[in-house]
Tab-separated table of C-alpha atoms in Angstrom:
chain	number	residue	atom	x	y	z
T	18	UNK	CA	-13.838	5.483	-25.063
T	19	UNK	CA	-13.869	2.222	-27.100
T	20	UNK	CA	-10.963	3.574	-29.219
T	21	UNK	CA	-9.120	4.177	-26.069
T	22	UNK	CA	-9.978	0.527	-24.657
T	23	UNK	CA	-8.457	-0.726	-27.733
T	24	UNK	CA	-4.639	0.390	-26.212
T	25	UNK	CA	-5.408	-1.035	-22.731
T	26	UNK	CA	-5.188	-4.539	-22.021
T	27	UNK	CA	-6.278	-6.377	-19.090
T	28	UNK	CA	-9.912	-6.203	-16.759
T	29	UNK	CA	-11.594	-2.866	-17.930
T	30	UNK	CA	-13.139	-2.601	-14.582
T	31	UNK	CA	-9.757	-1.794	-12.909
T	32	UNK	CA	-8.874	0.143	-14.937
T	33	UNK	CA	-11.950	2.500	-14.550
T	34	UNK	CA	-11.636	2.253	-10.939
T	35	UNK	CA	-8.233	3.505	-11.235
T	36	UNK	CA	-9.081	6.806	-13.175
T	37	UNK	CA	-12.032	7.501	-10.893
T	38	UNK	CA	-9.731	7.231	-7.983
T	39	UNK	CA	-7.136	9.833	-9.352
T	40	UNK	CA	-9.797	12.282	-10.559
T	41	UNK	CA	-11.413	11.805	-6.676
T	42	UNK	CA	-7.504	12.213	-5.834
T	43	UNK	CA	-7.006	14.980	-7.985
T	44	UNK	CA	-10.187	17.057	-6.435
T	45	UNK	CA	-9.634	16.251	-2.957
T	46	UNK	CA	-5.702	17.150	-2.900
T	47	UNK	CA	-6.124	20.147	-4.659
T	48	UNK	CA	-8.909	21.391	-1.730
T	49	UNK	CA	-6.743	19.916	1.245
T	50	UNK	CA	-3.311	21.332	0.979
T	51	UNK	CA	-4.704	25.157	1.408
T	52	UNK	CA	-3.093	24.960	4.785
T	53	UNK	CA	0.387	23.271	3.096
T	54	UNK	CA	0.336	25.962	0.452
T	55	UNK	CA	0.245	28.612	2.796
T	56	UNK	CA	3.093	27.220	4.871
T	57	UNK	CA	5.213	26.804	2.087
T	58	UNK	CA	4.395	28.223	-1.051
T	59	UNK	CA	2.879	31.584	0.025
T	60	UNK	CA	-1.022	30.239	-0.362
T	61	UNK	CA	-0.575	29.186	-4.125
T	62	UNK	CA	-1.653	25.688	-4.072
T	63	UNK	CA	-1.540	25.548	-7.670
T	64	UNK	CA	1.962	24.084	-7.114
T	65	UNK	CA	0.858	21.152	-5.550
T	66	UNK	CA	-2.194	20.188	-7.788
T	67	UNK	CA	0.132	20.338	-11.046
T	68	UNK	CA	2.669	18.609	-9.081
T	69	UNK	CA	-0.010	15.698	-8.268
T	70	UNK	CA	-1.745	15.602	-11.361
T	71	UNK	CA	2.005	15.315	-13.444
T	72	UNK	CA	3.051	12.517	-10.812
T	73	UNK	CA	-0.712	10.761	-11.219
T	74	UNK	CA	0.329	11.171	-15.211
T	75	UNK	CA	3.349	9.165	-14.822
T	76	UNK	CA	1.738	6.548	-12.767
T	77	UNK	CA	-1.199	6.240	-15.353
T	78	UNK	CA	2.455	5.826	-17.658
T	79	UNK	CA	3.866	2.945	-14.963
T	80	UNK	CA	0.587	1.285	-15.302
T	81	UNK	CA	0.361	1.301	-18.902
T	82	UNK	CA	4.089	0.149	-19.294
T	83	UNK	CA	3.644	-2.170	-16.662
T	84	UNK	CA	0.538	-3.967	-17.885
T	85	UNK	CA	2.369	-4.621	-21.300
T	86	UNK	CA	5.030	-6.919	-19.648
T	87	UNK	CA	4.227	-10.190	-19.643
T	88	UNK	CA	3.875	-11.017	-15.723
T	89	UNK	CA	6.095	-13.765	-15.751
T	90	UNK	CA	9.038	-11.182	-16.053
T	91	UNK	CA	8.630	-10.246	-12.728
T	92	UNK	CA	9.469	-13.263	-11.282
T	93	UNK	CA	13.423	-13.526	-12.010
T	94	UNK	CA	13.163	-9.163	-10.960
T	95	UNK	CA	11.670	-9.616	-7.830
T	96	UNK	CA	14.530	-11.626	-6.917
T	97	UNK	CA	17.047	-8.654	-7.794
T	98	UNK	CA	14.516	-6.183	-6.128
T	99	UNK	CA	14.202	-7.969	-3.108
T	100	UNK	CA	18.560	-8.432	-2.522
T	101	UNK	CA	18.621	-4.473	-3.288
T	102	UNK	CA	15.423	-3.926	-1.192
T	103	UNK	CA	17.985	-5.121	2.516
T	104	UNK	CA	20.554	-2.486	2.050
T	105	UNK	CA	18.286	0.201	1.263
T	106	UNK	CA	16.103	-0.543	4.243
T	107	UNK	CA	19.021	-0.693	6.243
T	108	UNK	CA	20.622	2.709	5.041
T	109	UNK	CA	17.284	4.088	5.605
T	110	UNK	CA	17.146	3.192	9.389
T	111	UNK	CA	20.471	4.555	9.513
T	112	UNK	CA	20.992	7.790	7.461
T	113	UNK	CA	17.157	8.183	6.510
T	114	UNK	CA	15.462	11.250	6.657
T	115	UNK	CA	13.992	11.855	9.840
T	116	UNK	CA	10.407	12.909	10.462
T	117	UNK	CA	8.292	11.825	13.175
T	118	UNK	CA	10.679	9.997	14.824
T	119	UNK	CA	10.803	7.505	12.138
T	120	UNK	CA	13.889	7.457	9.446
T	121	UNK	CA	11.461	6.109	6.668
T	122	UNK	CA	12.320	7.892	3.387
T	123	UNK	CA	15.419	8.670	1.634
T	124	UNK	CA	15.859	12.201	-0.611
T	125	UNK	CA	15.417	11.884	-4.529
T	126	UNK	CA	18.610	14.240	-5.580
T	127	UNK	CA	17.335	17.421	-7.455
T	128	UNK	CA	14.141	16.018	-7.681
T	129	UNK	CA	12.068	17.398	-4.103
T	130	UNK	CA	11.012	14.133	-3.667
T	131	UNK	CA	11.818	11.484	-1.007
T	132	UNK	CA	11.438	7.769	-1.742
T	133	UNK	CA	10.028	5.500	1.003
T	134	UNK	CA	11.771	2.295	0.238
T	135	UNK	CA	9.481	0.551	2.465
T	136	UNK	CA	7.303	0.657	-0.627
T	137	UNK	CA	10.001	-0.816	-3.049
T	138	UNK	CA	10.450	-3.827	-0.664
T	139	UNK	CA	6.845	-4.367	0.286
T	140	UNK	CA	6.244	-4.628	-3.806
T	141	UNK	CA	9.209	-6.790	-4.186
T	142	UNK	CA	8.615	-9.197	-1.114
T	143	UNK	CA	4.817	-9.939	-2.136
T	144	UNK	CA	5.883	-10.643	-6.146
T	145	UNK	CA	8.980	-12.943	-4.333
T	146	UNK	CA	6.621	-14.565	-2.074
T	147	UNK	CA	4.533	-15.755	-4.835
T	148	UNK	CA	7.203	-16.996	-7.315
T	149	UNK	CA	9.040	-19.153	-4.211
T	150	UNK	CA	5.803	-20.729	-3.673
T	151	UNK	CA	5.320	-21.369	-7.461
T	152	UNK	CA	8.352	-22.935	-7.176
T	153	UNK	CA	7.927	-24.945	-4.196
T	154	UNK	CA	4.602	-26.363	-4.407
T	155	UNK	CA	5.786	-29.753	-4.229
T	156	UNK	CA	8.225	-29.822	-1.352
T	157	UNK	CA	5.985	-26.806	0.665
T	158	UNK	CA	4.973	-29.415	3.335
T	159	UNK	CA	8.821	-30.074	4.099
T	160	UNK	CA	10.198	-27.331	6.407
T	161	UNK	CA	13.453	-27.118	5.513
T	162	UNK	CA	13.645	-27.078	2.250
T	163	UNK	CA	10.247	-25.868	1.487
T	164	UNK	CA	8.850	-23.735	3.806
T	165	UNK	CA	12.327	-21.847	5.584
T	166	UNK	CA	13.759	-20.621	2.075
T	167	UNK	CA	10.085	-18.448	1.860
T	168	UNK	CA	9.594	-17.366	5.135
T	169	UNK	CA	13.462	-15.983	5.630
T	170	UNK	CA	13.081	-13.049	3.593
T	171	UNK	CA	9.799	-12.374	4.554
T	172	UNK	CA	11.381	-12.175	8.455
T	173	UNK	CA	13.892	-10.316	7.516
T	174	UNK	CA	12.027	-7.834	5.212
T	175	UNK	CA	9.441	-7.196	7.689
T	176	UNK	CA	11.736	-7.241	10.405
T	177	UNK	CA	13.744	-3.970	8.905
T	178	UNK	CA	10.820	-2.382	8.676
T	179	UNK	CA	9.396	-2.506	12.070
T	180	UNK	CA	11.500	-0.118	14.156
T	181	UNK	CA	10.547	2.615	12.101
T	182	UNK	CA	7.010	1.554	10.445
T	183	UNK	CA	5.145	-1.064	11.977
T	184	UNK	CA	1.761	-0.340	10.608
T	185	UNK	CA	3.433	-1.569	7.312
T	186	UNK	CA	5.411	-4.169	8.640
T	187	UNK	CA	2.258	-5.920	10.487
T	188	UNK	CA	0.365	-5.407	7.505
T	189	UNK	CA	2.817	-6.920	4.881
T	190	UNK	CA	3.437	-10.002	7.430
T	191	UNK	CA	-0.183	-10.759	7.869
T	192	UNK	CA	-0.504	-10.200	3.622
T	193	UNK	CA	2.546	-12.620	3.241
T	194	UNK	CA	1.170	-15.263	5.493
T	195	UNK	CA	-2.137	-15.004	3.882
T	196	UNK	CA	-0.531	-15.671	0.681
T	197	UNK	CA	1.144	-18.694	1.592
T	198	UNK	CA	-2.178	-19.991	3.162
T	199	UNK	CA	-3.536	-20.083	0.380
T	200	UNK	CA	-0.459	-20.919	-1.478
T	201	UNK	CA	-1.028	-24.263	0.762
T	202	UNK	CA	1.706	-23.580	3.298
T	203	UNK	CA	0.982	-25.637	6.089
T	204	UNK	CA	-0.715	-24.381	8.859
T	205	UNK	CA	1.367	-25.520	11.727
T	206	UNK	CA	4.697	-23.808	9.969
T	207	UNK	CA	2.860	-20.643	9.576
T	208	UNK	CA	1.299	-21.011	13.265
T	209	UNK	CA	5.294	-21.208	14.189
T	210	UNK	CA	6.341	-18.363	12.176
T	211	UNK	CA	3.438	-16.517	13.954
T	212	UNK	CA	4.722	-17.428	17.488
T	213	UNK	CA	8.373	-16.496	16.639
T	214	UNK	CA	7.822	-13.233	14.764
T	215	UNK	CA	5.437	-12.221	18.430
T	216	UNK	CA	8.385	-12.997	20.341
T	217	UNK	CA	11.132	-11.551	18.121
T	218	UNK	CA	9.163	-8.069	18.238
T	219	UNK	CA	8.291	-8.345	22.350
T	220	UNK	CA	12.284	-8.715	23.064
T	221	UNK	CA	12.909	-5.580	20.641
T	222	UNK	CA	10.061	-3.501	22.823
T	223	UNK	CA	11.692	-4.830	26.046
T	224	UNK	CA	14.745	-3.713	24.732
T	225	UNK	CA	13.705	-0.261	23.318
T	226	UNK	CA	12.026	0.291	26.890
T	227	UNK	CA	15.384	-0.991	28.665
T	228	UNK	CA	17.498	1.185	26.238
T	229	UNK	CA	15.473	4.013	25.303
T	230	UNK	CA	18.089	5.495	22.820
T	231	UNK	CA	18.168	2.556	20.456
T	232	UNK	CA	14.749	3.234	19.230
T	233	UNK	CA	11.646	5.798	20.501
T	234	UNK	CA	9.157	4.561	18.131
T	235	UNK	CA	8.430	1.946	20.857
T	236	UNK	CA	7.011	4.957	22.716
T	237	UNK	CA	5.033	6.538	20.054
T	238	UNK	CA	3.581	3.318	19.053
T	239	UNK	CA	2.726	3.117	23.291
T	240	UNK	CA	0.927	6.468	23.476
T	241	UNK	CA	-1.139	6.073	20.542
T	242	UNK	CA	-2.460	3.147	21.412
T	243	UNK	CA	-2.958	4.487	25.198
T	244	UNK	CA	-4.410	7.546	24.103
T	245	UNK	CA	-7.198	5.652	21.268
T	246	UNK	CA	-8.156	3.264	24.700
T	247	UNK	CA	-8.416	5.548	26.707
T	248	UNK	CA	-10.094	8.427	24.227
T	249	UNK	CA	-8.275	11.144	25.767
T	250	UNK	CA	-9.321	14.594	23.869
T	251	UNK	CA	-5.727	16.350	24.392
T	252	UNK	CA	-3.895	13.697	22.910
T	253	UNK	CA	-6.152	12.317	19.926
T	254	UNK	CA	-5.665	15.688	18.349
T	255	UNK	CA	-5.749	14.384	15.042
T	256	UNK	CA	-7.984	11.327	14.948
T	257	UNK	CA	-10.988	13.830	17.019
T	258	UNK	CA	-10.525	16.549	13.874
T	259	UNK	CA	-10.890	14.103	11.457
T	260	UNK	CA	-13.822	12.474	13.011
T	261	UNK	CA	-15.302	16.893	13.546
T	262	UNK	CA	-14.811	16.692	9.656
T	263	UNK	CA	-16.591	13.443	8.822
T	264	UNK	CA	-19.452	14.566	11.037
T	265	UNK	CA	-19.949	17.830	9.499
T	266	UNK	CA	-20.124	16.242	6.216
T	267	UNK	CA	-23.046	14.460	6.645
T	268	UNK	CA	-25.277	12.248	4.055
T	269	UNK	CA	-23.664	14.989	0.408
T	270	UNK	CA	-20.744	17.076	2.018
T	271	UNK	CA	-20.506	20.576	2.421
T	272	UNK	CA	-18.896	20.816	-1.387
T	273	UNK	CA	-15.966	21.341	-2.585
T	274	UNK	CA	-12.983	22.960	-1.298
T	275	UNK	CA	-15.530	24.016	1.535
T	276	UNK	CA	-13.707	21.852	4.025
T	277	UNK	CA	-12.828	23.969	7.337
T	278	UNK	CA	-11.248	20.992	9.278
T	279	UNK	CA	-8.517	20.574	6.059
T	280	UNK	CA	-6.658	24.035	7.736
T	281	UNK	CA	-6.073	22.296	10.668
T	282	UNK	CA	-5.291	18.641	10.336
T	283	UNK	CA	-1.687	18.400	10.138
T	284	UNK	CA	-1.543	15.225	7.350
T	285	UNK	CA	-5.277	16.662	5.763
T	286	UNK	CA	-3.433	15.721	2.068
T	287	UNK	CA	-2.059	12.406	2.545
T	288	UNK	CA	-2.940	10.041	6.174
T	289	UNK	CA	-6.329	11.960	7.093
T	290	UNK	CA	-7.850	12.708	3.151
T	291	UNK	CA	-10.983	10.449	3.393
T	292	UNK	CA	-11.947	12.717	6.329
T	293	UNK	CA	-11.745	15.937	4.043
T	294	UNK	CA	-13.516	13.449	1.015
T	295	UNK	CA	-16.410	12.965	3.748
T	296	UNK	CA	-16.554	16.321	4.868
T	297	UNK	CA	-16.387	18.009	1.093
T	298	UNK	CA	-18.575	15.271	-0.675
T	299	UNK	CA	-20.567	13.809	2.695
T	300	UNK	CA	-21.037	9.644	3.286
T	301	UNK	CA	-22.673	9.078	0.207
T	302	UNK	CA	-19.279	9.772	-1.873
T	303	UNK	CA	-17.675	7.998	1.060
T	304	UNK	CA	-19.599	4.762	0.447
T	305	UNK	CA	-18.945	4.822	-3.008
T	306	UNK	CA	-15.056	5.003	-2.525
T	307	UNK	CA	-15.834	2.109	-0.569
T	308	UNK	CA	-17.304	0.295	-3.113
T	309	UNK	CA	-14.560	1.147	-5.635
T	310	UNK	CA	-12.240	-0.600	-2.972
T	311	UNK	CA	-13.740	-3.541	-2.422
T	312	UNK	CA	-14.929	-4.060	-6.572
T	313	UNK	CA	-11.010	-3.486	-7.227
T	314	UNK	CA	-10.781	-6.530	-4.786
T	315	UNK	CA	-13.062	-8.599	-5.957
T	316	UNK	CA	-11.696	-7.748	-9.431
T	317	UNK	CA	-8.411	-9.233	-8.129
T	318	UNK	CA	-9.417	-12.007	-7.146
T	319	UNK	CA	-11.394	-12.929	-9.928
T	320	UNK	CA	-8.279	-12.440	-11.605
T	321	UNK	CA	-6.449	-14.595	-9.535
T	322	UNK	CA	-9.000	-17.394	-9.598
T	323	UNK	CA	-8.867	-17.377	-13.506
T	324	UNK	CA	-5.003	-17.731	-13.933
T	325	UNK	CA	-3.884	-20.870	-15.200
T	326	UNK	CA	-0.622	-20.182	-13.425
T	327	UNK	CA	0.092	-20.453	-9.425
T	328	UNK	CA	2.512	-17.695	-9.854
T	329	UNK	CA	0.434	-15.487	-11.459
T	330	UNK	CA	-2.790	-16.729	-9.259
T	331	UNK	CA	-0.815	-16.026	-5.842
T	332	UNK	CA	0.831	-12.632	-6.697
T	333	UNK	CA	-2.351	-11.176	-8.342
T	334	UNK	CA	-3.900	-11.908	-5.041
T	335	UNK	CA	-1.532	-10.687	-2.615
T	336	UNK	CA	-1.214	-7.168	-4.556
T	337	UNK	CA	-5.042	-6.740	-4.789
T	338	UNK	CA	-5.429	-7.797	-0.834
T	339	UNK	CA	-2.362	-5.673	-0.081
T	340	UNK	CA	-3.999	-2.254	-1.433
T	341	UNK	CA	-7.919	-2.741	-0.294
T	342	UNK	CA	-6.057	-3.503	2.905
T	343	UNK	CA	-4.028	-0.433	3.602
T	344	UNK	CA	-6.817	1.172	1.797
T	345	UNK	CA	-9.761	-0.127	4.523
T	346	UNK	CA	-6.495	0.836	7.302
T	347	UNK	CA	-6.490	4.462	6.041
T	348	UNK	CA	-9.994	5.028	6.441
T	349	UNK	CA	-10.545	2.701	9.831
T	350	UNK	CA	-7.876	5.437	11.075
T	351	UNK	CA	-10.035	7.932	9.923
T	352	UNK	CA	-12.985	6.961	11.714
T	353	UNK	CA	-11.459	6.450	14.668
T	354	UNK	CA	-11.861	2.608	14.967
T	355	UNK	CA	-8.339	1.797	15.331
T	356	UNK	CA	-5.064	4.092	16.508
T	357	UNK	CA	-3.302	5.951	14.231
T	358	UNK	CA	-0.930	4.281	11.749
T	359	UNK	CA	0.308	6.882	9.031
T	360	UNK	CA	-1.097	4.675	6.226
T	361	UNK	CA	-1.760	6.589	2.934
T	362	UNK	CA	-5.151	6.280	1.044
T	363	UNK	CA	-4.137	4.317	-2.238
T	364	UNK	CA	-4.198	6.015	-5.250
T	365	UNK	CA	-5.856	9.183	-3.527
T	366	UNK	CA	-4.046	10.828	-1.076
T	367	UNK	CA	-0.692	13.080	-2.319
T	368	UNK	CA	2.122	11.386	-2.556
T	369	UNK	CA	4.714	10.919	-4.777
T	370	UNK	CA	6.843	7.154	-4.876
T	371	UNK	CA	3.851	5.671	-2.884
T	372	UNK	CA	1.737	6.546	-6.127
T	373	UNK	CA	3.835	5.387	-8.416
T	374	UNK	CA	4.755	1.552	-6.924
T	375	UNK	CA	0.825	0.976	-6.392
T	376	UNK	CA	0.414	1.872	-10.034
T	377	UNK	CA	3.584	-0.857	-10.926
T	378	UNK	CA	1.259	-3.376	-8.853
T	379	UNK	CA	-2.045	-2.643	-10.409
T	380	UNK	CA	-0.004	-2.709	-13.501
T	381	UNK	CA	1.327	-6.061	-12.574
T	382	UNK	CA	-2.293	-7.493	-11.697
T	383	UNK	CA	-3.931	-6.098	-14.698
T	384	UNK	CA	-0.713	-8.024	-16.684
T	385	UNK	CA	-2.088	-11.163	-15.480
T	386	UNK	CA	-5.325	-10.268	-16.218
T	387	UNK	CA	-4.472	-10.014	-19.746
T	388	UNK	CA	-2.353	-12.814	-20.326
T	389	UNK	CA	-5.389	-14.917	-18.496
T	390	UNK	CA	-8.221	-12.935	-21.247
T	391	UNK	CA	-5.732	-14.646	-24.352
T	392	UNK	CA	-5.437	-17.691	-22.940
T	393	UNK	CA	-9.509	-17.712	-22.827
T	394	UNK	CA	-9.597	-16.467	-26.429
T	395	UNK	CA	-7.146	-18.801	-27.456
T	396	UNK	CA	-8.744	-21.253	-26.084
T	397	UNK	CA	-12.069	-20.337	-27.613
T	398	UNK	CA	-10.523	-19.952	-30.806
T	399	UNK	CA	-9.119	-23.820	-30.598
T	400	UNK	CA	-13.086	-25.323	-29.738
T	401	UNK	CA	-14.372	-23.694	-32.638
């Protein structure tokens, strides 16, 4: 282990947290798409677990590759990531492939994977976010010039992203703002973006709801929330399984690959896996995914505390925040304290593209970790 922590750069603790998440990942995939495997695959979920673990490989590569860049290099990229990011999202609402209503991924040629470019821009926004505000610490206060040249794209971004995922449109707005709080935007701009950003997405409901072909996410979005008020049994389908697996996990699980709720939950591999983790492994596991979560945030912002750049301070922050986020999302859903969203677990539940950009950000963060650990030994070196 020491010889292997001699190749890896950056806070140690993320990186463990990372590898216990994919092995977690690994175990609970391979148990919840029994019902997947049978659907498509004639039963042999074999398929899917080598498919996981090769994709949890290459991220483990991304990260790796990532972490070896020196963070500042993303800076002048997210620029070019963030012009390609418009198009894409655009083509997407357009020509996407459709599932659930939604256009929200586009098909990877030859490969049997689709790539949700919601998850390119998201990356790109939060890196772009944090290098304009680098930038523009000095004029920030002026609105103009300052403030309107940051939040543009993230309006614009977010707003493509909406009619067909507003779980992670919401959640990369609020992320964004939070960033420039404490990128020391001032509060009465971002109380203003706030207002407008409310009243830009009420006329596109009214609108949906007045012209019901544009867009029928509006009504999705309507009934979810309707049916989580109002708990009704026939509707909740999914959110009252997952909740029938948690509570048959109890306090250590009914071990693995003993889950009987993962044949029946319709997204048991991807939006609903910390309800087959509970009900294989039981709270105590559940608690200590938990934990990993919030460590990996307050590794992140330890990070971001300790960088001598604003940059570097801002984006570590925003990535970290971003992923607990969705990550704390995923499992509220789960639990049934908020409606259902279609938010992945991070580095857990099966995916493909999603995997792979959260290991680019963690390799991003863990960049800045590393260029922050030489400037300390550097700076050690000089006292003595």
């Amino acid at each position: 282990m020491k010889a292997l922590f001699n190749y890896i750069k950056g806070d140690k603790v993320i990186w463990v947290i990372v590898l216990l998440l994919s092995i977690v990942s690994v175990l609970v995939v391979y148990s919840s798409v029994e019902a997947l495997a049978f659907r498509s695959h004639s039963g042999n979920a074999g398929y899917y677990l080598i498919k996981h673990v090769i994709i949890i490989m290459f991220g483990f590569l991304l990260i790796y590759l990532t972490h070896n860049l020196k963070y500042t290099f993303f800076s002048r990229i997210s620029q070019i990531a963030l012009y390609l990011s418009v198009p894409l999202l655009l083509f997407t609402l357009l020509k996407g492939v459709n599932e659930g209503n939604a256009n929200r991924w586009l098909q990877i040629p030859g490969t049997g994977l689709t790539f949700q470019p919601s998850d390119f821009a998201k990356l790109a926004l939060l890196i772009y976010v944090a290098r304009m505000l680098a930038i523009k610490q000095t004029i920030l206060n002026d609105f103009k010039h300052g403030f309107l040249p940051i939040i543009i794209p993230v309006i614009a971004i977010c707003g493509l992203i909406f009619p067909s995922n507003f779980s992670t449109a919401f959640l990369l707005f609020v992320n964004c703002l939070f960033i420039m709080f404490i990128g020391k935007a001032k509060i009465t701009h971002l109380l203003l973006t706030v207002g407008i950003a409310v009243a830009c997405a009420g006329l596109f409901i009214l609108l949906v709801f007045a012209f019901p072909h544009i867009n029928n996410r509006v009504a999705t979005w309507k009934s979810r929330i309707e049916n989580f008020s109002k708990g009704d049994k026939a509707d909740n389908y999914q959110a009252d399984l997952a909740m029938i697996a948690i509570a048959n996990g109890g306090p250590v699980g009914k071990g693995p690959g003993n889950s009987t709720q993962k044949a029946f939950l319709p997204q048991a591999s991807s939006d609903f896996i910390f309800a087959i983790l509970v009900e294989e492994y039981g709270m105590i596991m559940a608690l200590g995914i938990i934990f990993l979560y919030l460590t990996f945030l307050f590794r992140g912002v330890r990070i971001a505390t300790r960088s001598g750049k604003t940059f570097g301070s801002l984006m570590a922050a925003g990535l970290s925040i971003n992923l607990v986020l969705q990550a704390l999302v995923n499992m509220c859903v789960a639990v049934h304290l908020i409606p259902v969203t279609g938010q992945p677990l991070p580095l857990v539940s099966m995916g493909g593209t999603s995997i792979w950009f959260t290991s680019i950000a963690v390799g991003i963060i863990l960049s800045v970790s590393k260029e922050t650990e030489s400037n300390v030994t550097e700076n050690l070196a000089t006292t003595t």
